[in-house]
GROMACS .gro file of C-alpha atoms in nm:
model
  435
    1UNK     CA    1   1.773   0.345   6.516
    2UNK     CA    2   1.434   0.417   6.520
    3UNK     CA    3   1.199   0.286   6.779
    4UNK     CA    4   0.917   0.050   6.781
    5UNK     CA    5   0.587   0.159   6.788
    6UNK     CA    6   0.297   0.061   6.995
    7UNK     CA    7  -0.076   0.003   6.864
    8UNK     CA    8  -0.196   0.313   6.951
    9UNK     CA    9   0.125   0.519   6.819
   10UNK     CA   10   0.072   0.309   6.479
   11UNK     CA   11  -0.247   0.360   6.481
   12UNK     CA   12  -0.230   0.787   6.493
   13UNK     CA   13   0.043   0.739   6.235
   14UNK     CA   14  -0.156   0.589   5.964
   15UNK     CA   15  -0.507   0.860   6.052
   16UNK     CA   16  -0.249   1.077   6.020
   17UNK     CA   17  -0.141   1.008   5.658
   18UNK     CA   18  -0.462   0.963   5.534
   19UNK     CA   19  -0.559   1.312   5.687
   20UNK     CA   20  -0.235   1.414   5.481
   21UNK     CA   21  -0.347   1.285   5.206
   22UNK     CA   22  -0.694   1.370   5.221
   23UNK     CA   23  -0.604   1.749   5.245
   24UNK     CA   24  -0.761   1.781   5.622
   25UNK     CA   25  -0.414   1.768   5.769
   26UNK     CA   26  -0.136   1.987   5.681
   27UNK     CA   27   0.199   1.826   5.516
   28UNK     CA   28   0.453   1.716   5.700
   29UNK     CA   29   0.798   2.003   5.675
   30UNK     CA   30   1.113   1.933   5.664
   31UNK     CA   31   1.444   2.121   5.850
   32UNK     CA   32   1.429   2.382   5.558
   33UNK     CA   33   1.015   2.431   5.619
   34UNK     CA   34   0.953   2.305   5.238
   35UNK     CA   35   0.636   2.088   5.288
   36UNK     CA   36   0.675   1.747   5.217
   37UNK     CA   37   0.435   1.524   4.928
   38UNK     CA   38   0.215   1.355   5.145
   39UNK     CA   39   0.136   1.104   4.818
   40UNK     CA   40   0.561   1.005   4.818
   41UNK     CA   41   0.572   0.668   4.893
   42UNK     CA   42   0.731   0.557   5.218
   43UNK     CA   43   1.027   0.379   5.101
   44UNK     CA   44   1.130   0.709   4.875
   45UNK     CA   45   1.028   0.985   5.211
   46UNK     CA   46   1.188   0.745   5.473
   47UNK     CA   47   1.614   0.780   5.518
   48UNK     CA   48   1.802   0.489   5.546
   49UNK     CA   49   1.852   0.389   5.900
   50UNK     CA   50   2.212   0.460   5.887
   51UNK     CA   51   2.147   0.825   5.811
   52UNK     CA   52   1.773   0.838   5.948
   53UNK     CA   53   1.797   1.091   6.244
   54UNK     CA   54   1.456   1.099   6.340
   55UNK     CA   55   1.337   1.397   6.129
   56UNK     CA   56   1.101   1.418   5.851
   57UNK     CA   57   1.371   1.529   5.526
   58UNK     CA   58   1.416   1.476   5.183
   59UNK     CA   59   1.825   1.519   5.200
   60UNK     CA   60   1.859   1.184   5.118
   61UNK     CA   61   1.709   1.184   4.759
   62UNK     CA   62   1.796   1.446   4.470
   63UNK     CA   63   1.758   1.833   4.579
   64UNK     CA   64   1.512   1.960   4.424
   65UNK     CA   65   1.691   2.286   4.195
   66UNK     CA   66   1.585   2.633   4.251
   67UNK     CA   67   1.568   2.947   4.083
   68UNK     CA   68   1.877   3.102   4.192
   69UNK     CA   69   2.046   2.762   4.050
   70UNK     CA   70   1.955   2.790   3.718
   71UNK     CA   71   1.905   3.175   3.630
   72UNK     CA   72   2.009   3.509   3.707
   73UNK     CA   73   1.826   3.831   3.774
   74UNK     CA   74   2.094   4.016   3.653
   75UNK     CA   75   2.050   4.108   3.273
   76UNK     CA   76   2.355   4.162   3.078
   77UNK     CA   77   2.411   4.396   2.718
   78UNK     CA   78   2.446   4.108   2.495
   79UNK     CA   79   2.609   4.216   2.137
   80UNK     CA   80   2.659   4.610   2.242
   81UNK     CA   81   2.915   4.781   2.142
   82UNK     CA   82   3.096   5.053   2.379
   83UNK     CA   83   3.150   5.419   2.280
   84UNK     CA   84   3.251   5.597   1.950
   85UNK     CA   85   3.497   5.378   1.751
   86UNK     CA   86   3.858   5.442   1.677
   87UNK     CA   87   3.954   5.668   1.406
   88UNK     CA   88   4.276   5.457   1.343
   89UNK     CA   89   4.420   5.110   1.387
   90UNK     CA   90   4.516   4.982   1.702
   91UNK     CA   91   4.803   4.748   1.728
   92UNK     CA   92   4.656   4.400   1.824
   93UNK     CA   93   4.329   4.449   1.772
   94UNK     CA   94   4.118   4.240   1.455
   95UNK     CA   95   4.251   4.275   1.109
   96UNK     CA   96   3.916   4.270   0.983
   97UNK     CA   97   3.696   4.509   1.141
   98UNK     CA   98   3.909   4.721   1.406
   99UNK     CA   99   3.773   4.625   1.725
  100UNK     CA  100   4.007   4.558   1.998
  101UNK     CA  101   3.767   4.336   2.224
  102UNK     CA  102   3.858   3.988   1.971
  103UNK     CA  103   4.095   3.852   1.781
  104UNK     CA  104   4.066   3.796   1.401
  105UNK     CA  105   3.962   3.418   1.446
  106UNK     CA  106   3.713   3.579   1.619
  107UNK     CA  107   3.545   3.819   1.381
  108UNK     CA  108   3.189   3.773   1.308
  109UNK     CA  109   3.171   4.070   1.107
  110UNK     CA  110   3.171   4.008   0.650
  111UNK     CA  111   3.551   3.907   0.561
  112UNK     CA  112   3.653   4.209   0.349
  113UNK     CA  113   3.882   4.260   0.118
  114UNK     CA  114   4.097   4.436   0.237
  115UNK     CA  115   4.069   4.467   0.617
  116UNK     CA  116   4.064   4.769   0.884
  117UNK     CA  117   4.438   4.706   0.962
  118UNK     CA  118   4.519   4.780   0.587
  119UNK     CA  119   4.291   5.058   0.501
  120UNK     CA  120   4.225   5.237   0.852
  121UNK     CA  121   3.872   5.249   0.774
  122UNK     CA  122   3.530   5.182   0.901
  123UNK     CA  123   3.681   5.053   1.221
  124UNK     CA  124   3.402   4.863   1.415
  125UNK     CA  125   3.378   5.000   1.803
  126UNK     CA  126   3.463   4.806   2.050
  127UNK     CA  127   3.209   4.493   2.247
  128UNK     CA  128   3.103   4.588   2.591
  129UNK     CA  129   3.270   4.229   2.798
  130UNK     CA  130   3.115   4.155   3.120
  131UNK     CA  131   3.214   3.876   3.395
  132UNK     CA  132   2.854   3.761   3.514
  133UNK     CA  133   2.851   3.469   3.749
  134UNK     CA  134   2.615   3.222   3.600
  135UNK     CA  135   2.543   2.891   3.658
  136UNK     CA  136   2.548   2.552   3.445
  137UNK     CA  137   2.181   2.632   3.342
  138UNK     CA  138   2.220   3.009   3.343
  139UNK     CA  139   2.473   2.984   3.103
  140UNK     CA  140   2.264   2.734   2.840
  141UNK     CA  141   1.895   2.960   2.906
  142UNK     CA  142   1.897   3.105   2.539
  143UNK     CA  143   1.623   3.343   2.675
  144UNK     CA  144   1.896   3.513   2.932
  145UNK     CA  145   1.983   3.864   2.831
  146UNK     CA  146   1.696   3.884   2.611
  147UNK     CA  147   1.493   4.243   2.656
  148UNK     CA  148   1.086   4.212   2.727
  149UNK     CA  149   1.015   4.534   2.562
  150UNK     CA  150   1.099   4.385   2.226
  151UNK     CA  151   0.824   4.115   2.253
  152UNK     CA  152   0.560   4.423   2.309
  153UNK     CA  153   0.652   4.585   1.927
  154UNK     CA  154   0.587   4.207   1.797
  155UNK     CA  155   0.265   4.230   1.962
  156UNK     CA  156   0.195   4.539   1.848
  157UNK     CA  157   0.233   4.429   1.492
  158UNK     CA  158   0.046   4.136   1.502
  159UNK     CA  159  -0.244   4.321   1.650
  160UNK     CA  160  -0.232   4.629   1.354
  161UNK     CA  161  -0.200   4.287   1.131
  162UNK     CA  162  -0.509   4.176   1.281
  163UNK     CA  163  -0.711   4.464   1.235
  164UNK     CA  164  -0.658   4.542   0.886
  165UNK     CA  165  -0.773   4.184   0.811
  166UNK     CA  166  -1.062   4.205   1.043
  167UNK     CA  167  -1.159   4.552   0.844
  168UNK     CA  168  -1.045   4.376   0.503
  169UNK     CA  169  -1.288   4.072   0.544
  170UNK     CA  170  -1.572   4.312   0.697
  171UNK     CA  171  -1.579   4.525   0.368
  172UNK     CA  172  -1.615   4.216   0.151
  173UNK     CA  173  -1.897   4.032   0.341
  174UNK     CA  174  -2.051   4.390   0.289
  175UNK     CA  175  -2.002   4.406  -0.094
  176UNK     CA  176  -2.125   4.028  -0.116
  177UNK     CA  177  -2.420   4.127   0.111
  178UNK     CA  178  -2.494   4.403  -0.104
  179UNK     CA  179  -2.513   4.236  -0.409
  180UNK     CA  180  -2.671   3.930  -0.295
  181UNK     CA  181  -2.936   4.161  -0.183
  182UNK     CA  182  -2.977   4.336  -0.526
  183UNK     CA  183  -3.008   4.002  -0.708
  184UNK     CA  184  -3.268   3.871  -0.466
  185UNK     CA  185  -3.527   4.190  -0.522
  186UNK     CA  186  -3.413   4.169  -0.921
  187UNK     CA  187  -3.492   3.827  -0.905
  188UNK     CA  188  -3.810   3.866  -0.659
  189UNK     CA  189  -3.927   4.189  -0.922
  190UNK     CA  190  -3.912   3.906  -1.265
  191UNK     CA  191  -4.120   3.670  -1.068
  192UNK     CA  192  -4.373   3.887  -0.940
  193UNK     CA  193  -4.423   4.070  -1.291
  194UNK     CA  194  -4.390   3.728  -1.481
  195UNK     CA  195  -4.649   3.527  -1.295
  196UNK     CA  196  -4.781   3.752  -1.027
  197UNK     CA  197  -4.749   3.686  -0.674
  198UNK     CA  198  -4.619   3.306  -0.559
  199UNK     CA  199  -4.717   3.129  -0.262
  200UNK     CA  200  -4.509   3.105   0.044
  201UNK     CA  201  -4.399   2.757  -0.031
  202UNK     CA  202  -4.262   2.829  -0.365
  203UNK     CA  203  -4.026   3.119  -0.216
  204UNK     CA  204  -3.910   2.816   0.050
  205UNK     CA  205  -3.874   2.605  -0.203
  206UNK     CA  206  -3.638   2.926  -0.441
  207UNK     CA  207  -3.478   3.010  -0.109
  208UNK     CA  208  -3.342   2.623  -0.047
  209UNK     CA  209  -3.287   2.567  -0.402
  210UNK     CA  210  -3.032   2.867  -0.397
  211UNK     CA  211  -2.805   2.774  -0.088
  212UNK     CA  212  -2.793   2.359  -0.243
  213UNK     CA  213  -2.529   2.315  -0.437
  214UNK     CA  214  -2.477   2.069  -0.716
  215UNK     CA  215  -2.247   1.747  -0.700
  216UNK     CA  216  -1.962   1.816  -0.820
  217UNK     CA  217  -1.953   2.189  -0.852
  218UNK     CA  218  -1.789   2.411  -0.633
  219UNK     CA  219  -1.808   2.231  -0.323
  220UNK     CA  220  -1.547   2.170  -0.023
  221UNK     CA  221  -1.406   1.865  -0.048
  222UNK     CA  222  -1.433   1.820   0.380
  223UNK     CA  223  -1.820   1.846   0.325
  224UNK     CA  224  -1.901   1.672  -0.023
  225UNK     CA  225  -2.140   1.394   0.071
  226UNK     CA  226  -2.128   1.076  -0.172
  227UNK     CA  227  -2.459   0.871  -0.268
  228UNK     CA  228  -2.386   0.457  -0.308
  229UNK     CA  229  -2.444   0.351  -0.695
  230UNK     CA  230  -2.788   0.174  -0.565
  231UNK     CA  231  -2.939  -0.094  -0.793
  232UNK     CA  232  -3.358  -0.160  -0.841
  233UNK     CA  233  -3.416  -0.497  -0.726
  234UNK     CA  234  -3.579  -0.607  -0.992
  235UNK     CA  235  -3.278  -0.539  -1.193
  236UNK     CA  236  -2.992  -0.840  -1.238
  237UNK     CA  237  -2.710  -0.787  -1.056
  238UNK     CA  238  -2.392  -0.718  -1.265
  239UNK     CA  239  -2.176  -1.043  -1.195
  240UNK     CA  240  -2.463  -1.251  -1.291
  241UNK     CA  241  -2.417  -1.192  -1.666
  242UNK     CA  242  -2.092  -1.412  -1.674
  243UNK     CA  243  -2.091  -1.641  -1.386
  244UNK     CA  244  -1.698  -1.728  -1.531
  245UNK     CA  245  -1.407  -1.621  -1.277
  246UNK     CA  246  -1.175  -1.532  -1.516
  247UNK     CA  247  -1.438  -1.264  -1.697
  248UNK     CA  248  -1.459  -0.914  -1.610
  249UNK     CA  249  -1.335  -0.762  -1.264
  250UNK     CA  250  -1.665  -0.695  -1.072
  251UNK     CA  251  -1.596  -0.445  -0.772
  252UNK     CA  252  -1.837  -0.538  -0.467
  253UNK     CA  253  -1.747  -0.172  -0.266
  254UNK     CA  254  -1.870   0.024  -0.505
  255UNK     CA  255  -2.075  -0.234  -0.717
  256UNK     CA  256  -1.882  -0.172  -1.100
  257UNK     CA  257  -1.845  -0.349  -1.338
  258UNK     CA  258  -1.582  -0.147  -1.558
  259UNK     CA  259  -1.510  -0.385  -1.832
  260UNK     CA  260  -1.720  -0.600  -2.052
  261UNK     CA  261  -1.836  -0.920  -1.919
  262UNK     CA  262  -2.033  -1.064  -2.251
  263UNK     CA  263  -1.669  -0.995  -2.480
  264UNK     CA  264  -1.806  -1.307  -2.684
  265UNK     CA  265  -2.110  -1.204  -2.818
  266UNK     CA  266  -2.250  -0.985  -3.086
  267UNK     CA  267  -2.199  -0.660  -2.969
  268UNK     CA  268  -2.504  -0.535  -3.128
  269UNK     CA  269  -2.690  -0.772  -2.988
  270UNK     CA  270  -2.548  -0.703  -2.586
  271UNK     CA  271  -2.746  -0.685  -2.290
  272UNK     CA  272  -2.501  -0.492  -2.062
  273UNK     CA  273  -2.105  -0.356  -2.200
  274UNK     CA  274  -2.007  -0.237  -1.912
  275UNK     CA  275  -1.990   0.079  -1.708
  276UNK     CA  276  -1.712   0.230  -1.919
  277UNK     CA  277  -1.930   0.177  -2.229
  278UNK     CA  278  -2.203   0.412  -2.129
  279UNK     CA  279  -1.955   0.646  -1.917
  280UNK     CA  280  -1.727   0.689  -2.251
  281UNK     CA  281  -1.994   0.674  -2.526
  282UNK     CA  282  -2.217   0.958  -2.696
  283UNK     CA  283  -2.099   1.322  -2.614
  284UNK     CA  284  -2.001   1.234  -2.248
  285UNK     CA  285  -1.577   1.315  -2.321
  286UNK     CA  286  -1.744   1.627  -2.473
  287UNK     CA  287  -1.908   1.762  -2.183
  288UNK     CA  288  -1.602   1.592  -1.965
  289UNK     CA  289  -1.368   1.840  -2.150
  290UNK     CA  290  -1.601   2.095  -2.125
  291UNK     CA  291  -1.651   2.074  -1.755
  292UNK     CA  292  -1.315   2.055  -1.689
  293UNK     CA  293  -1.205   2.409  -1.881
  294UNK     CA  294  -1.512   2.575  -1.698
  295UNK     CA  295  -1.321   2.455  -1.390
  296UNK     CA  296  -0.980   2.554  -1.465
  297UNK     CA  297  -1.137   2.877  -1.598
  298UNK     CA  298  -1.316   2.976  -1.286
  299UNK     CA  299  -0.941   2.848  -1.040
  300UNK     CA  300  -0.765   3.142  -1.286
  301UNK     CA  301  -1.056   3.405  -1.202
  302UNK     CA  302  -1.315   3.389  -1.502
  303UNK     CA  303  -1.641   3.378  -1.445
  304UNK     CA  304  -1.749   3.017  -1.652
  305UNK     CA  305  -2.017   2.797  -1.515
  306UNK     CA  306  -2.113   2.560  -1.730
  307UNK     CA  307  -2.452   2.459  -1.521
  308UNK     CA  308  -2.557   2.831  -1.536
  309UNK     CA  309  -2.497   2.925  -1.861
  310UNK     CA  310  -2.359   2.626  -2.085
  311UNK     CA  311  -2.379   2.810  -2.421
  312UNK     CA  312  -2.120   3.037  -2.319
  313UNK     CA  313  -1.873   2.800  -2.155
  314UNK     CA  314  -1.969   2.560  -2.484
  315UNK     CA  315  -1.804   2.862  -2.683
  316UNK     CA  316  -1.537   2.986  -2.491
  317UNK     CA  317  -1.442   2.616  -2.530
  318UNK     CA  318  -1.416   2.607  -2.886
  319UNK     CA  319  -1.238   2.912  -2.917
  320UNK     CA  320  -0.963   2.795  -2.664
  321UNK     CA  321  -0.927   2.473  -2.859
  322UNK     CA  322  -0.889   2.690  -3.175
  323UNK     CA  323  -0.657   2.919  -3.012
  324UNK     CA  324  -0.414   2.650  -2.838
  325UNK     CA  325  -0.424   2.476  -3.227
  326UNK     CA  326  -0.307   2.804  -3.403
  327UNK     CA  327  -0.037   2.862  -3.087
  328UNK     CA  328   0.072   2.485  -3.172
  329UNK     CA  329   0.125   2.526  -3.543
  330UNK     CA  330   0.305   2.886  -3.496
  331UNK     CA  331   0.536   2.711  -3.242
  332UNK     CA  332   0.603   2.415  -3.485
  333UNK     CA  333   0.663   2.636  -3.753
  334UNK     CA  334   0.902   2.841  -3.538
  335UNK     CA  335   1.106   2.539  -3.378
  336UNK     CA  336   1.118   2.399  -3.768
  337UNK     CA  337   1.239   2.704  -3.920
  338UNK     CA  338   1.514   2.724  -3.676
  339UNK     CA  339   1.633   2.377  -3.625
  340UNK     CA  340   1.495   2.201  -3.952
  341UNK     CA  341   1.419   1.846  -3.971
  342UNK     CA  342   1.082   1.850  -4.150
  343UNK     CA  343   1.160   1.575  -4.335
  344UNK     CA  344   1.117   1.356  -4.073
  345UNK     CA  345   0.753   1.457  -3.988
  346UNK     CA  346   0.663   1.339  -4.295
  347UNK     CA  347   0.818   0.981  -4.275
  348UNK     CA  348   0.555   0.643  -4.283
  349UNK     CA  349   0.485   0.446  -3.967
  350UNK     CA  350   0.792   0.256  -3.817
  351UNK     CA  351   0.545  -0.105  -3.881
  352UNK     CA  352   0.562   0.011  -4.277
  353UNK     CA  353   0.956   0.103  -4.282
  354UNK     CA  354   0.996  -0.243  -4.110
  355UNK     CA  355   0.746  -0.446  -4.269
  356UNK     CA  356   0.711  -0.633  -3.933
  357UNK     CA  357   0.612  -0.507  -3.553
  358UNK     CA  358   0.597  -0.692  -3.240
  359UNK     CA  359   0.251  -0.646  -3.144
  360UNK     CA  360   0.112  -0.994  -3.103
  361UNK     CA  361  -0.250  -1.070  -3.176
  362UNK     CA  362  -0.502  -1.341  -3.246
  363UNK     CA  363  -0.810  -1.298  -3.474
  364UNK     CA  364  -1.144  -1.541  -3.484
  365UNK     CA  365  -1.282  -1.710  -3.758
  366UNK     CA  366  -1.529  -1.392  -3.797
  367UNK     CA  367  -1.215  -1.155  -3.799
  368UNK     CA  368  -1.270  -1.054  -3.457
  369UNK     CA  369  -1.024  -0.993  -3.218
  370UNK     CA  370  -0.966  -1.271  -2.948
  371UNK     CA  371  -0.610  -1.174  -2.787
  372UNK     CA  372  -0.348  -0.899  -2.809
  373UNK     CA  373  -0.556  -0.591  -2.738
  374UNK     CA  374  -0.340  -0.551  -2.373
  375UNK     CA  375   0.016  -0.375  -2.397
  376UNK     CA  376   0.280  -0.662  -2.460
  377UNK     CA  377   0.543  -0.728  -2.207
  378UNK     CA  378   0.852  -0.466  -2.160
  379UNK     CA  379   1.180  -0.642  -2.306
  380UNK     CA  380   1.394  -0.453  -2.062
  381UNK     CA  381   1.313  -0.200  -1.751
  382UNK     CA  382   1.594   0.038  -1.919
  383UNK     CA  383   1.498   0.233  -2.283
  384UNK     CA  384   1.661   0.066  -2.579
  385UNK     CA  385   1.835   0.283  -2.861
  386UNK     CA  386   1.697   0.639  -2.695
  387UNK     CA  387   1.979   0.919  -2.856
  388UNK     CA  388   2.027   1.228  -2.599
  389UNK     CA  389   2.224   1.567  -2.685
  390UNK     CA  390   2.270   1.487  -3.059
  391UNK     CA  391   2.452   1.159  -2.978
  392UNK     CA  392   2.422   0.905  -3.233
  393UNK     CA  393   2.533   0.594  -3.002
  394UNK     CA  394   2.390   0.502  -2.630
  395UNK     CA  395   2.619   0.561  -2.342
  396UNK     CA  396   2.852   0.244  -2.336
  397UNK     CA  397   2.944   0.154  -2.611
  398UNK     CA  398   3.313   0.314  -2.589
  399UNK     CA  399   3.582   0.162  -2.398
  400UNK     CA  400   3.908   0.316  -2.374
  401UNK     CA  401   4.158   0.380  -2.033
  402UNK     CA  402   3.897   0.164  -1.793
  403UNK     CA  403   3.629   0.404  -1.876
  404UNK     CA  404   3.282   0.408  -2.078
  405UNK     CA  405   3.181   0.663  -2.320
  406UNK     CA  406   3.040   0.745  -2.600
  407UNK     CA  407   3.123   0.615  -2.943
  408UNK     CA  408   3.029   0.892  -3.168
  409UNK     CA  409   3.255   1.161  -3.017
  410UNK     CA  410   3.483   0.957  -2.768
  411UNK     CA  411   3.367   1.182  -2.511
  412UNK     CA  412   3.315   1.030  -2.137
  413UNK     CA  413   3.095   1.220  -1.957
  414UNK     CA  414   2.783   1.112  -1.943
  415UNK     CA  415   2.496   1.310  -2.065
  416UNK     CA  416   2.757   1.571  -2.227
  417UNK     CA  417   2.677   1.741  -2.556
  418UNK     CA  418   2.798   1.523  -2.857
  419UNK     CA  419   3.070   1.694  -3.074
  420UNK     CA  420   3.095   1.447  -3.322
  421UNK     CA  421   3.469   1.419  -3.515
  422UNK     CA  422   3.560   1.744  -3.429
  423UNK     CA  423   3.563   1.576  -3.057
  424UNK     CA  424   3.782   1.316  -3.136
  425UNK     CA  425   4.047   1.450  -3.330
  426UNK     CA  426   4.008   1.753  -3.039
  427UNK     CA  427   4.113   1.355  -2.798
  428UNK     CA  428   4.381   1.237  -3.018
  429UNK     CA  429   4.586   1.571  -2.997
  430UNK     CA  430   4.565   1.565  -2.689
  431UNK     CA  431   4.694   1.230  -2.645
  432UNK     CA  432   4.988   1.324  -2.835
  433UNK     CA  433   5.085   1.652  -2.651
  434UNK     CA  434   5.025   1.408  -2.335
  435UNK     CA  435   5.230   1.126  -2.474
   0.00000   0.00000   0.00000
């Protein structure tokens, strides 16, 4: 039982601690000499009174684990095998590869065919077993056993890796330098013979002009800067023209106006259509399609750019399209030659076979169209009277033995190939052998 201190003793306790704490004092030790965390709170460093005696320990809480508790020092052959192997079969030892050290059960070796204790051959030599003395730890450290000199070979890789793509990447910037360099003083020789000798702003303005790229084109998506779609005051603002709620969607974020918002009036007589009237009209899906092959071109390796030199992505356009037409109609020609069924290319529009269609829409006075123009409502989320694998009924509509199937062929499985009578008579014998 510990005793009670005075003022003064109290006192040199606490300057004490803070000195610990501070660093000016050393730590306190305990009966083993490990120092002690001065920054431990008292009520964790301090024993309980009934095992307190009077010394400055840690005992009390959790050791702290070692080294020596967790890992060894001594490394141990993991997978090696001992000595020549045996030229015949040993009684006892695995059936599979030969090796006395394990039992069958045991094998990791391939399961043959026939094993070692069958043919005598290719007997496996025999695993080096060792008794090491490891701990709870020791024997869970996957890293145990393991050789450093194998890490230095992967090192040595990586670094031979590492130089070839250093030298690799230092030859191209040279080839690009070099060329860049040849097209500058081609480009620097037309200018000075075309119009003499330029000012020192002009080559600025060249030299800027070069590195700037254009929106759009070949440009990192991490770095593409975008510019707002800015209005003119002046100008009306786009929700003004139909001050109705129920008129077109106007998007404040990015101020659009897709649709039109003046449907009513004569369109030749329009203010404002909408954005997707100028974005869609003229040649704009021409140069959109255009634009987009020069892209795909230059992703496959050609060298298209339809901003430097649009008369030659313009034809290399055409002559794809013409191309991927003549590739279409051999194909078709192919597939109908083989499988047939021409006869149903040419067949009329479903809405004439039917006389009737379900597309419901309501025309003005002046013939124009007031409703029906959006896509009418889906019946059912599932496809109605869709035939798969030469099936000429949907799965379902046969019922026999507390299964579905299909009607045409009486066959069950779903998504099978249909076999049409020759299926169900194939059914019906075989009911009667079963029977």
């Amino acid at each position: 039982m510990s005793t009670k201190l005075s003022r003064e003793e109290y006192r040199k306790q606490k300057d004490l601690e803070a000195a610990r704490k501070a660093g000016t004092a050393p730590a306190a030790r305990d009966e083993e000499g490990r120092e002690i965390n001065p920054h431990i709170p008292q009520y964790i460093s301090e024993a309980p009174w009934y095992i307190n005696d009077g010394h400055a320990s840690l005992k009390h809480q959790k050791a702290p684990r070692t080294d020596e508790d967790r890992f060894t020092d001594e490394w141990y052959q993991r997978g090696e095998r001992a000595g020549p192997a045996a030229t015949k079969y040993r009684k006892g030892a695995c059936e599979n590869c030969g090796a006395a050290t394990h039992k069958t059960k045991d094998c990791v070796e391939r399961p043959r065919k026939k094993g070692a204790k069958w043919t005598g051959k290719n007997i496996k030599e025999d695993e080096i077993i060792q008794k090491v003395e490891m701990s709870f730890d020791a024997k869970r450290d996957r890293w145990n056993g393991y050789d450093t000199a194998e890490h230095k070979k992967i090192y040595e890789e990586y670094e031979q890796v590492e130089e070839a793509r250093r030298k690799l990447k230092e030859s191209e910037l040279d080839k690009q330098d070099a060329k860049a360099a040849a097209a500058m003083a081609e480009r620097m020789e037309n200018n000075a013979n075309e119009f003499g000798d330029s000012d020192d702003d002009d080559d600025d303005e060249e030299k800027y002009a070069d590195k700037s790229d254009m929106p759009g084109q070949k440009v990192n998506a991490k770095t593409r800067t975008t510019i707002r779609n800015l209005r003119i005051r002046e100008d009306r603002a786009k929700y003004l023209y139909n001050l109705d709620p129920n008129s077109a969607h106007y998007d404040p974020k990015t101020r659009s106006m897709r649709e039109n918002p003046l449907k009513d009036q004569d369109p030749n007589n329009l203010i404002y259509a909408g954005d997707n009237f100028q974005r869609y009209s003229g040649s704009i899906t021409d140069m959109a399609n255009v634009q987009l092959f020069a892209w795909q071109a230059a992703e496959k390796g050609s060298d298209i750019h339809l901003q430097a030199n649009p008369t030659q992505a313009e034809m290399l356009h055409k002559k794809f399209k013409e191309k991927k037409a003549e590739q279409q109609d051999e194909s078709k020609v192919s597939i109908l030659a083989k499988y047939g069924g021409e006869e149903h290319l040419d067949a009329p529009a479903r809405e004439l076979l039917l006389a009737q269609t379900e597309n419901y829409v309501e025309y003005s006075r002046s013939g124009r169209v007031l409703k029906g123009l959006e896509p009418a409502k889906v019946k059912s989320k599932y496809q109605e009277d869709v035939y798969i694998n030469n099936h000429t009924t949907v799965w379902g509509s046969f019922w026999a033995d507390g299964k579905w199937g299909y009607k045409c062929c009486r066959s069950f499985i779903k998504g099978s190939y249909c076999t049409g009578k020759a299926g169900i008579e194939a059914q019906e014998a075989s009911n009667l052998l079963s029977s």
